[in-house]
Short mmCIF file of C-alpha atoms in Angstrom, two decimals:
data_model
loop_
_atom_site.label_atom_id
_atom_site.label_comp_id
_atom_site.label_asym_id
_atom_site.label_seq_id
_atom_site.Cartn_x
_atom_site.Cartn_y
_atom_site.Cartn_z
CA MET A 1 -0.31 -0.37 0.25
CA SER A 2 1.55 3.20 -0.46
CA ILE A 3 1.32 6.33 1.03
CA THR A 4 0.70 9.84 -0.22
CA LEU A 5 1.75 12.97 0.42
CA ASP A 6 -0.83 14.32 0.83
CA PHE A 7 0.00 18.54 -0.33
CA ASN A 8 0.76 20.58 -2.67
CA ILE A 9 4.28 19.72 -3.12
CA LYS A 10 4.54 22.89 -5.17
CA LYS A 11 4.92 24.85 -1.86
CA LEU A 12 7.51 23.76 -1.20
CA ASN A 13 9.46 26.34 -3.79
CA ARG A 14 7.36 29.29 -2.49
CA ASN A 15 10.44 30.29 0.22
CA THR A 16 7.45 31.23 3.43
CA SER A 17 8.74 33.66 5.02
CA LYS A 18 8.48 31.43 8.60
CA GLY A 19 10.25 28.61 8.37
CA LEU A 20 10.33 25.99 10.94
CA HIS A 21 12.46 26.27 13.59
CA LEU A 22 14.55 22.76 13.73
CA HIS A 23 17.79 21.69 16.33
CA TYR A 24 19.28 18.63 15.79
CA LEU A 25 20.62 17.08 19.02
CA PRO A 26 23.11 14.50 19.49
CA ALA A 27 20.51 12.70 21.85
CA LYS A 28 19.02 9.78 22.16
CA ILE A 29 15.06 10.89 23.36
CA ASP A 30 11.70 9.02 24.15
CA GLY A 31 9.05 10.91 23.70
CA ASP A 32 7.22 13.00 21.30
CA ALA A 33 5.87 15.55 22.77
CA HIS A 34 4.70 19.59 23.49
CA ALA A 35 7.95 21.03 25.16
CA ASN A 36 8.85 25.00 25.88
CA VAL A 37 11.79 24.48 23.54
CA ASP A 38 12.12 29.35 23.74
CA THR A 39 12.14 28.80 28.05
CA TYR A 40 14.54 26.11 28.20
CA PHE A 41 16.96 25.39 25.63
CA ASN A 42 16.57 28.17 23.21
CA ASN A 43 17.52 31.38 25.75
CA TYR A 44 20.79 29.01 26.75
CA THR A 45 22.08 29.60 23.74
CA ARG A 46 25.74 31.63 23.05
CA SER A 47 27.65 32.56 20.98
CA GLU A 48 30.48 33.78 22.44
CA HIS A 49 32.46 31.14 21.86
CA PRO A 50 36.30 31.80 22.09
CA PHE A 51 37.01 28.80 18.99
CA GLU A 52 35.04 30.14 16.53
CA GLY A 53 32.37 33.23 16.02
CA ARG A 54 30.53 30.81 14.19
CA VAL A 55 29.99 28.18 17.26
CA SER A 56 27.73 27.85 19.78
CA THR A 57 27.63 26.59 22.10
CA ASN A 58 24.31 25.54 25.18
CA ALA A 59 23.63 22.36 27.52
CA LEU A 60 21.29 19.69 27.54
CA ARG A 61 20.57 18.54 31.08
CA GLY A 62 24.36 19.84 31.84
CA TYR A 63 25.80 17.73 28.95
CA PRO A 64 27.97 20.66 27.64
CA LEU A 65 26.76 21.02 23.01
CA LEU A 66 28.75 22.74 20.42
CA GLY A 67 26.57 23.83 17.61
CA GLU A 68 26.24 26.00 14.14
CA GLN A 69 23.52 26.73 12.34
CA ILE A 70 24.08 25.01 8.96
CA GLY A 71 21.94 25.15 5.45
CA VAL A 72 20.05 22.49 3.95
CA PRO A 73 22.02 21.18 1.11
CA ASP A 74 22.29 22.65 -2.14
CA GLY A 75 19.76 20.49 -4.56
CA PHE A 76 17.03 20.23 -2.09
CA LYS A 77 14.07 21.75 -0.40
CA ALA A 78 13.64 20.31 3.72
CA ALA A 79 10.11 19.81 5.00
CA VAL A 80 8.33 17.94 8.08
CA LEU A 81 5.54 16.38 7.09
CA GLN A 82 3.25 14.23 9.99
CA GLU A 83 1.26 11.38 9.34
CA THR A 84 -2.10 11.58 9.99
CA ARG A 85 -4.44 9.53 11.64
CA GLN A 86 -2.14 7.44 13.03
CA SER A 87 -5.04 4.89 14.56
CA MET A 88 -6.78 3.88 11.64
CA ARG A 89 -2.71 2.76 10.34
CA GLY A 90 -4.05 -0.71 8.04
CA LEU A 91 -7.49 0.30 7.50
CA THR A 92 -7.14 3.56 5.24
CA ALA A 93 -4.21 4.79 2.87
CA ARG A 94 -1.80 6.73 4.62
CA GLN A 95 -1.30 10.84 4.07
CA LEU A 96 1.76 12.41 5.09
CA ARG A 97 0.77 16.30 5.71
CA LEU A 98 3.20 18.75 6.01
CA THR A 99 3.95 20.66 8.46
CA GLY A 100 5.95 23.06 7.44
CA THR A 101 9.86 23.76 5.74
CA PHE A 102 13.02 25.03 6.39
CA ASP A 103 16.54 26.00 5.10
CA LYS A 104 18.45 26.17 7.43
CA LEU A 105 19.18 23.73 11.38
CA MET A 106 20.57 24.05 14.27
CA PHE A 107 23.78 21.45 14.20
CA TRP A 108 24.47 20.12 18.04
CA ASN A 109 27.16 18.28 18.80
CA TYR A 110 28.10 16.37 22.12
CA ASP A 111 31.24 18.01 23.33
CA ARG A 112 32.83 18.02 20.06
CA LEU A 113 32.77 21.38 18.02
CA PRO A 114 31.83 20.50 14.38
CA SER A 115 33.53 19.47 11.58
CA ASN A 116 33.71 18.34 8.35
CA SER A 117 34.14 14.56 10.75
CA ASP A 118 30.04 14.43 11.54
CA CYS A 119 29.27 11.65 9.75
CA TYR A 120 26.35 14.06 8.48
CA ARG A 121 28.05 16.02 6.41
CA GLN A 122 30.10 13.10 4.84
CA ALA A 123 26.45 12.14 4.26
CA MET A 124 25.52 15.20 2.61
CA LYS A 125 28.71 14.74 0.33
CA MET A 126 28.46 11.43 -0.58
CA ILE A 127 24.66 12.29 -1.30
CA LYS A 128 25.63 14.05 -4.12
CA VAL A 129 28.17 10.98 -5.77
CA SER A 130 24.65 9.38 -6.93
CA ASP A 131 24.22 11.85 -9.06
CA ALA A 132 26.98 9.85 -10.99
CA LEU A 133 25.27 6.91 -10.85
CA THR A 134 22.55 8.38 -12.30
CA VAL A 135 24.33 9.36 -15.60
CA PRO A 136 22.65 7.62 -19.20
CA VAL A 137 25.94 5.49 -20.26
CA ASP A 138 26.27 4.87 -24.27
CA ASP A 139 26.75 2.45 -26.38
CA ASP A 140 30.42 4.42 -26.81
CA GLU A 141 31.38 4.00 -23.48
CA ILE A 142 29.79 0.22 -23.47
CA LYS A 143 31.71 -0.92 -25.93
CA ARG A 144 34.99 0.46 -25.43
CA GLN A 145 35.33 -1.22 -22.42
CA THR A 146 34.83 -3.96 -23.52
CA GLU A 147 36.64 -3.63 -26.21
CA ASP A 148 39.76 -2.52 -23.58
CA HIS A 149 38.43 -5.06 -21.38
CA VAL A 150 40.53 -8.08 -22.27
CA MET B 1 -3.46 40.63 50.65
CA SER B 2 -1.83 37.51 51.05
CA LYS B 3 0.68 35.68 49.25
CA LYS B 4 -1.43 33.09 48.33
CA ALA B 5 -3.97 35.54 46.69
CA THR B 6 -1.54 37.02 44.44
CA ARG B 7 -0.30 34.41 43.01
CA SER B 8 -3.84 33.67 41.95
CA THR B 9 -4.56 36.13 40.46
CA GLN B 10 -1.34 36.48 38.47
CA PRO B 11 -1.10 32.74 36.75
CA LYS B 12 1.49 32.88 35.53
CA PRO B 13 2.12 30.39 32.60
CA ASP B 14 3.68 27.32 34.07
CA PRO B 15 6.00 26.06 31.57
CA ASP B 16 5.89 22.10 32.98
CA ALA B 17 2.77 21.62 32.49
CA PRO B 18 1.98 20.30 29.40
CA GLU B 19 -0.34 23.17 27.45
CA LYS B 20 -3.67 22.22 26.18
CA HIS B 21 -2.72 21.81 22.66
CA GLY B 22 -1.71 17.86 22.23
CA SER B 23 0.17 17.90 24.30
CA GLU B 24 0.53 13.46 24.30
CA VAL B 25 -1.01 12.59 21.15
CA VAL B 26 1.50 14.61 18.70
CA ALA B 27 1.37 12.13 14.99
CA PRO B 28 4.49 11.41 15.15
CA LYS B 29 7.39 13.70 12.87
CA LYS B 30 9.23 13.22 9.84
CA VAL B 31 11.74 15.08 7.91
CA PHE B 32 12.34 15.29 4.08
CA TYR B 33 14.49 16.53 2.22
CA ILE B 34 12.94 16.48 -1.30
CA SER B 35 14.57 17.15 -4.32
CA GLU B 36 14.46 19.38 -7.08
CA ASN B 37 14.81 18.07 -9.52
CA LEU B 38 11.92 16.15 -8.71
CA ILE B 39 9.71 19.13 -7.06
CA ASN B 40 10.83 20.67 -10.88
CA ASN B 41 9.30 17.89 -12.78
CA VAL B 42 5.58 18.01 -10.93
CA GLU B 43 3.23 19.34 -13.87
CA GLY B 44 -0.18 20.69 -12.46
CA GLU B 45 -1.35 21.56 -8.65
CA GLU B 46 -3.12 18.21 -7.68
CA GLU B 47 -0.27 15.84 -8.57
CA LEU B 48 0.80 14.50 -5.57
CA LEU B 49 4.00 12.24 -4.58
CA HIS B 50 3.65 8.64 -3.12
CA LEU B 51 5.78 6.61 -1.28
CA GLU B 52 5.41 2.58 -2.27
CA ARG B 53 8.01 0.38 -1.57
CA PHE B 54 9.50 -2.48 -5.04
CA PHE B 55 12.14 -4.83 -4.86
CA HIS B 56 15.40 -2.88 -3.87
CA PRO B 57 18.05 -5.69 -5.39
CA GLY B 58 21.02 -4.20 -3.36
CA LYS B 59 19.30 -5.31 -0.06
CA GLY B 60 17.43 -8.02 -0.94
CA ARG B 61 14.17 -6.87 -0.22
CA ASP B 62 11.72 -3.88 -0.77
CA ALA B 63 12.09 -0.80 -0.27
CA LEU B 64 10.64 2.63 -0.46
CA PHE B 65 10.72 5.23 -3.16
CA VAL B 66 9.59 8.47 -3.86
CA THR B 67 6.85 8.22 -6.67
CA LEU B 68 5.59 10.69 -9.37
CA GLU B 69 3.18 9.39 -11.64
CA GLN B 70 1.54 12.36 -14.18
CA GLU B 71 0.79 12.51 -17.80
CA LYS B 72 3.66 13.81 -19.20
CA GLY B 73 6.25 10.63 -17.92
CA ASN B 74 6.34 9.14 -14.28
CA HIS B 75 9.50 9.73 -12.18
CA ILE B 76 10.73 7.23 -9.20
CA MET B 77 13.45 8.70 -7.12
CA GLU B 78 15.17 6.27 -3.60
CA LEU B 79 13.50 6.99 -0.17
CA VAL B 80 17.26 7.02 1.39
CA GLU B 81 16.91 7.66 5.68
CA TYR B 82 20.19 8.90 7.51
CA SER B 83 20.66 8.04 10.75
CA GLU B 84 22.54 8.39 14.20
CA PRO B 85 22.53 5.79 16.58
CA ARG B 86 21.16 9.20 19.07
CA ARG B 87 19.88 11.81 17.32
CA SER B 88 16.49 13.58 17.50
CA TRP B 89 15.03 16.89 16.36
CA LEU B 90 13.42 20.37 18.71
CA ILE B 91 10.74 21.00 16.22
CA ASP B 92 9.76 25.19 16.88
CA SER B 93 8.05 23.73 20.48
CA GLU B 94 8.71 20.38 19.68
CA VAL B 95 10.50 17.38 20.39
CA CYS B 96 11.13 15.16 17.90
CA SER B 97 12.64 11.26 19.19
CA ASN B 98 12.47 10.43 15.24
CA GLY B 99 16.54 11.44 14.76
CA ARG B 100 16.32 10.77 11.37
CA ILE B 101 16.24 12.94 7.60
CA TYR B 102 14.39 11.06 5.02
CA MET B 103 16.61 12.32 1.85
CA THR B 104 14.70 12.13 -1.74
CA THR B 105 17.44 10.87 -3.94
CA PRO B 106 17.63 10.11 -7.65
CA VAL B 107 18.42 6.22 -9.30
CA ASP B 108 19.24 4.74 -12.31
CA THR B 109 16.12 2.10 -12.94
CA THR B 110 18.12 -0.47 -14.60
CA PHE B 111 19.46 -1.35 -11.83
CA LEU B 112 15.93 -2.48 -10.54
CA ALA B 113 15.30 -3.96 -13.54
CA LEU B 114 18.15 -5.44 -13.70
CA HIS B 115 16.91 -7.86 -10.51
CA TYR B 116 13.49 -8.95 -13.00
CA LEU B 117 15.86 -9.24 -16.44
CA ARG B 118 18.45 -12.02 -14.94
CA LYS B 119 15.50 -13.80 -12.98
CA TYR B 120 13.13 -14.25 -15.66
CA CYS B 121 15.33 -13.00 -19.74
CA ALA B 122 18.43 -15.12 -18.96
CA GLN B 123 17.33 -17.93 -21.28
CA ARG B 124 14.46 -16.04 -23.60
CA ALA B 125 13.49 -12.31 -24.47
CA MET B 126 11.08 -11.73 -22.80
CA SER B 127 8.58 -8.11 -23.76
CA LEU B 128 8.78 -6.46 -19.98
CA ASP B 129 4.40 -6.83 -19.73
CA SER B 130 4.84 -10.10 -20.10
CA ILE B 131 7.27 -10.47 -16.67
CA HIS B 132 4.91 -11.36 -13.74
CA ASP B 133 6.93 -11.49 -10.10
CA ASP B 134 4.61 -14.11 -8.23
CA GLN B 135 6.27 -12.70 -4.88
CA ASP B 136 6.34 -9.67 -6.01
CA ALA B 137 2.87 -7.76 -7.26
CA SER B 138 4.30 -4.65 -7.53
CA ALA B 139 7.64 -6.16 -10.24
CA ASN B 140 4.65 -5.40 -13.47
CA ARG B 141 3.70 -1.61 -11.70
CA LEU B 142 7.33 -0.94 -10.95
CA LEU B 143 8.41 -2.43 -15.13
CA MET B 144 5.78 -0.21 -16.73
CA LYS B 145 5.19 2.66 -14.99
CA PHE B 146 8.19 3.98 -13.96
CA VAL B 147 11.48 2.01 -16.09
CA ASN B 148 13.41 3.73 -18.45
CA ALA B 149 12.67 0.86 -21.32
CA ASP B 150 15.45 2.85 -23.75
CA HIS B 151 18.21 2.32 -20.86
CA LEU B 152 17.82 -1.23 -20.72
CA LYS B 153 19.44 -2.47 -23.47
CA CYS B 154 22.67 -1.92 -21.82
CA VAL B 155 22.15 -4.71 -20.30
CA ALA B 156 20.07 -6.91 -22.53
CA ASP B 157 19.81 -7.59 -26.16
CA VAL B 158 16.83 -5.69 -27.25
CA LYS B 159 14.23 -8.00 -30.02
CA VAL B 160 11.86 -6.08 -31.67
CA SER B 161 8.75 -7.26 -33.21
CA GLY B 162 6.02 -4.80 -34.15
CA ASN B 163 4.86 -2.56 -31.60
CA THR B 164 6.98 -5.19 -28.35
CA LYS B 165 9.90 -5.43 -27.63
CA PHE B 166 11.46 -8.78 -26.51
CA TYR B 167 14.23 -8.42 -24.23
CA LYS B 168 17.79 -10.65 -23.29
CA TYR B 169 19.69 -10.23 -20.29
CA ASN B 170 23.23 -10.09 -21.55
CA ALA B 171 25.56 -10.56 -19.02
CA GLU B 172 29.04 -9.33 -21.18
CA ARG B 173 27.69 -5.84 -21.75
CA THR B 174 25.80 -5.77 -18.03
CA LYS B 175 29.48 -6.57 -16.83
CA ALA B 176 30.70 -3.83 -19.43
CA TRP B 177 28.28 -1.11 -18.49
CA LEU B 178 28.95 -1.01 -14.85
CA ALA B 179 32.21 -1.33 -15.26
CA VAL B 180 31.76 2.19 -16.76
CA LYS B 181 29.67 3.28 -14.16
CA THR B 182 31.76 2.41 -11.58
CA ARG B 183 34.05 4.36 -13.03
CA LYS B 184 31.74 7.91 -13.29
CA VAL B 185 31.21 6.73 -9.76
CA VAL B 186 34.96 7.23 -9.04
CA ASP B 187 35.66 10.43 -10.76
CA ALA B 188 32.60 11.13 -8.55
CA LEU B 189 34.49 10.39 -5.19
CA LYS B 190 37.69 12.44 -6.21
CA GLU B 191 35.45 15.31 -7.25
CA ASN B 192 34.18 16.02 -4.43
CA ASN B 193 36.88 14.79 -2.27
CA VAL B 194 35.43 11.69 -0.97
CA TYR B 195 38.48 9.63 1.15
CA CYS B 196 38.83 5.91 0.06
CA GLY B 197 41.54 4.71 1.67
CA THR B 198 41.75 1.80 3.93
CA SER B 199 42.76 4.06 7.05
CA ALA B 200 40.82 6.63 9.21
CA GLN B 201 41.63 10.03 9.06
CA SER B 202 40.74 13.38 10.16
CA GLN B 203 37.98 15.06 7.35
CA ASN B 204 39.86 18.43 9.04
CA PHE B 205 42.52 17.31 8.23
CA VAL B 206 43.77 18.79 5.65
CA ARG B 207 46.48 17.89 3.64
CA SER B 208 49.88 19.96 2.43
CA GLU B 209 50.56 20.31 -1.38
CA LYS B 210 53.66 18.28 -1.49
CA HIS B 211 51.58 15.33 0.48
CA SER B 212 48.84 15.02 -2.03
CA ASP B 213 51.76 14.34 -4.92
CA GLU B 214 52.36 11.35 -2.95
CA ASN B 215 49.00 9.52 -4.13
CA THR B 216 48.39 8.40 -0.82
CA VAL B 217 45.15 7.07 -1.87
CA ASN B 218 45.32 4.86 -4.96
CA GLU B 219 43.51 4.10 -6.83
CA THR B 220 42.11 0.36 -6.54
CA ASP B 221 40.75 2.14 -3.02
CA TYR B 222 38.73 4.44 -5.33
CA LEU B 223 38.10 1.46 -7.36
CA ARG B 224 36.97 -0.95 -3.97
CA MET B 225 35.01 2.18 -2.58
CA ALA B 226 32.83 3.08 -5.77
CA CYS B 227 32.22 -0.74 -6.75
CA ASP B 228 30.96 -1.21 -3.42
CA TYR B 229 28.87 1.62 -4.05
CA VAL B 230 27.67 0.41 -7.57
CA GLY B 231 27.29 -2.65 -5.36
CA ARG B 232 24.49 -1.37 -3.09
CA TYR B 233 21.55 -1.86 -6.57
CA LEU B 234 23.01 -5.11 -7.22
CA ASP B 235 21.94 -9.04 -6.29
CA VAL B 236 24.83 -10.51 -4.70
CA GLU B 237 26.28 -12.58 -7.31
CA LEU B 238 25.66 -9.72 -9.55
CA TYR B 239 28.48 -7.83 -6.64
CA ASP B 240 30.53 -10.56 -6.91
CA GLU B 241 30.91 -11.25 -10.67
CA LEU B 242 31.81 -7.42 -11.28
CA VAL B 243 34.34 -6.96 -8.98
CA ARG B 244 35.68 -10.07 -10.45
CA TYR B 245 35.35 -8.52 -13.83
CA LEU B 246 37.31 -5.07 -12.41
CA LYS B 247 39.87 -8.03 -10.78
CA ILE B 248 39.12 -6.04 -7.61
CA PRO B 249 41.90 -7.41 -5.05
CA THR B 250 40.21 -8.10 -1.02
CA GLU B 251 40.75 -5.48 1.71
CA ILE B 252 42.95 -7.75 3.20
CA GLN B 253 44.51 -9.27 0.20
CA ALA B 254 45.97 -5.59 -0.60
CA LEU B 255 46.66 -4.74 3.49
CA ALA B 256 48.92 -7.97 3.41
CA GLU B 257 50.28 -7.37 0.27
CA ASP B 258 51.37 -3.06 1.53
CA GLN B 259 52.28 -4.35 4.76
CA ALA B 260 54.53 -7.24 3.42
CA GLN B 261 55.61 -4.04 1.38
CA LYS B 262 55.86 -1.32 4.34
CA ARG B 263 58.25 -4.11 6.32
CA LYS B 264 60.80 -4.89 3.89
CA SER B 265 61.22 -0.12 3.35
CA GLU B 266 60.44 -0.21 6.88
CA GLN B 267 63.68 -3.33 7.98
CA ALA B 268 66.44 -0.31 6.49
CA GLN B 269 64.80 2.38 8.61
CA THR B 270 63.61 1.70 11.29
CA ASN B 271 66.91 2.68 13.25
CA ASN B 272 67.03 5.80 11.49
CA SER B 273 63.68 7.30 12.10
CA LYS B 274 64.27 6.57 15.69
CA LYS B 275 67.66 7.93 16.10
CA ILE B 276 65.96 11.46 13.92
CA LYS B 277 63.05 11.34 17.14
CA LEU B 278 65.73 11.56 19.41
CA ASN B 279 67.59 14.44 18.09
CA SER B 280 66.60 17.12 15.89
CA GLY B 281 63.61 18.78 17.13
CA GLN B 282 61.27 20.03 13.77
CA ASP B 283 62.65 16.50 12.63
CA ALA B 284 61.06 15.19 14.87
CA SER B 285 57.45 16.28 14.87
CA SER B 286 57.79 15.46 11.11
CA GLY B 287 58.79 11.81 12.49
CA LEU B 288 55.56 12.13 15.07
CA LEU B 289 53.28 13.06 12.78
CA ASP B 290 53.99 10.16 10.54
CA SER B 291 54.93 8.09 12.63
CA SER B 292 50.94 8.60 14.11
CA ILE B 293 49.67 7.89 10.46
CA ASP B 294 51.91 4.46 10.94
CA ASP B 295 50.37 3.64 14.25
CA ALA B 296 46.46 4.58 13.48
CA LYS B 297 46.86 2.27 10.13
CA GLU B 298 48.49 -0.69 12.14
CA SER B 299 46.21 -0.65 14.69
CA ILE B 300 43.88 -1.43 12.40
CA THR B 301 45.00 -3.34 9.99
CA SER B 302 45.76 -5.80 13.81
CA PRO B 303 42.72 -7.48 14.13
CA THR B 304 41.65 -7.56 11.13
CA ILE B 305 44.68 -9.46 9.26
CA PRO B 306 46.43 -11.49 11.58
CA THR B 307 45.36 -14.64 10.45
CA PRO B 308 45.96 -14.42 6.32
CA LEU B 309 49.01 -13.24 6.93
CA LYS B 310 49.93 -15.85 10.22
CA GLU B 311 48.61 -18.66 7.39
CA ARG B 312 51.25 -16.97 4.84
CA THR B 313 53.99 -17.28 6.09
CA LEU B 314 54.18 -20.23 8.90
CA THR B 315 53.07 -22.33 5.74
CA ALA B 316 55.72 -24.11 5.20
CA LYS B 317 56.47 -24.50 9.21
CA GLU B 318 52.94 -25.79 8.91
CA LYS B 319 53.28 -28.64 7.16
CA ALA B 320 56.61 -30.22 8.84
CA LEU B 321 54.87 -29.95 12.04
CA ALA B 322 51.98 -31.46 9.95
CA LYS B 323 53.33 -34.13 8.76
CA GLY B 324 55.84 -34.81 12.32
CA ALA B 325 53.12 -35.10 14.36
CA LYS B 326 51.12 -37.32 11.22
CA GLY B 327 49.74 -40.48 13.84
CA SER B 328 50.46 -38.34 17.09
CA MET B 329 47.23 -38.87 19.64
CA SER B 330 45.95 -34.61 19.97
CA ILE B 331 46.60 -33.19 22.45
CA SER B 332 42.79 -32.75 23.85
CA SER B 333 42.05 -36.22 23.66
CA PHE B 334 44.86 -36.60 27.88
CA PHE B 335 41.29 -33.75 29.09
CA LYS B 336 39.22 -36.19 28.17
CA VAL B 337 36.24 -37.04 30.52
CA LYS B 338 37.09 -40.70 31.70
#
């Protein structure tokens, strides 16, 4: 059974002025619920870090976090989708609705400066390679390959 | 006015109290990165994207793909998940435990069709609409609606009869096609500066020009990585065939050879390098850098390769020992409960 992305996908192209505010936390949190992020988290974000101006600091349950604002990778539009009527799952077709869009996020690391070593950045790098795999191969290239290969 | 009254007349929003608007029953949210190419392909306002399951040869089971069906042509993309063991989101003022990012990436449908061509069209030519998989009802839909039939000539012989095209799997052509694909991935890996060496290396480590001349990562490493990457879309047997076709040595073989070469050259150098470290400070720092790289390499290689190495060097001895031990009792036989 297919899942429908039940919204006008073109909407993602229109840059809405009020995007969602996202934090990508280096912790597993069990639970999906409302939280007072502004009071307990955003309030404590500081950017006067001694290393470099771009790095912000905060803490989660006393554990220090180092964060950096990074944009959504080129060629992608980011969206937060939410499933409707989960209790009916299996009975009706599943649907995902659009909650909002964003074009940048706060990427937080525990105890480590955000850098190119982060899995996230390496993964985004690898995503670019997937384009190379879909470039159509023409007959000449295959012919040359078979001739070269002994 | 009592203290209590003051508080009750000026109710402060209690941050700990769950707010009214459905604090508990929040349907899980998911973060998606959707490719702009896909969005730009959508024509009308009513066209919707779907997530569908098709058989993914690399995974050996079905996986989710993003599909777009419309009059001017259908599109399909793979849905890949980015997930780290411990990640979650704060979205505006909500906690989202699902720390994954779902991304749409382009996929060459020839890879998906290849699985069915090998399965059904190895012996005889068949038209795509006549391929039915009893266990997999989505196969027909995939082949008819999303596979780009023009590209199938890269992996199959095409015979045209009237309006119908018949395809017969061509193993040699497929391997050549895969080799070309692999080469393209190698180029992309180099272009994006993806490090493919066998040792771990910090991504922050910027090599000096002089160092990069030494070509620390050799072609084989790139080829192996690219081959693995292409292999993500192939049946296991086909992947093995590709590795043989490209003559890629296994990682263990390559490491063992590397080690053997290094040993020889090291024997001459070890004494010198130690002296350098002790004597001049400047040289010592460069020596340290080198040795730390070597150490890192060795610490990685040591747990993986000892068995093949030992076997290689000890075979002659072992043979002699085995010969001598013929007919004698195994030591464990002395410790059996009687």
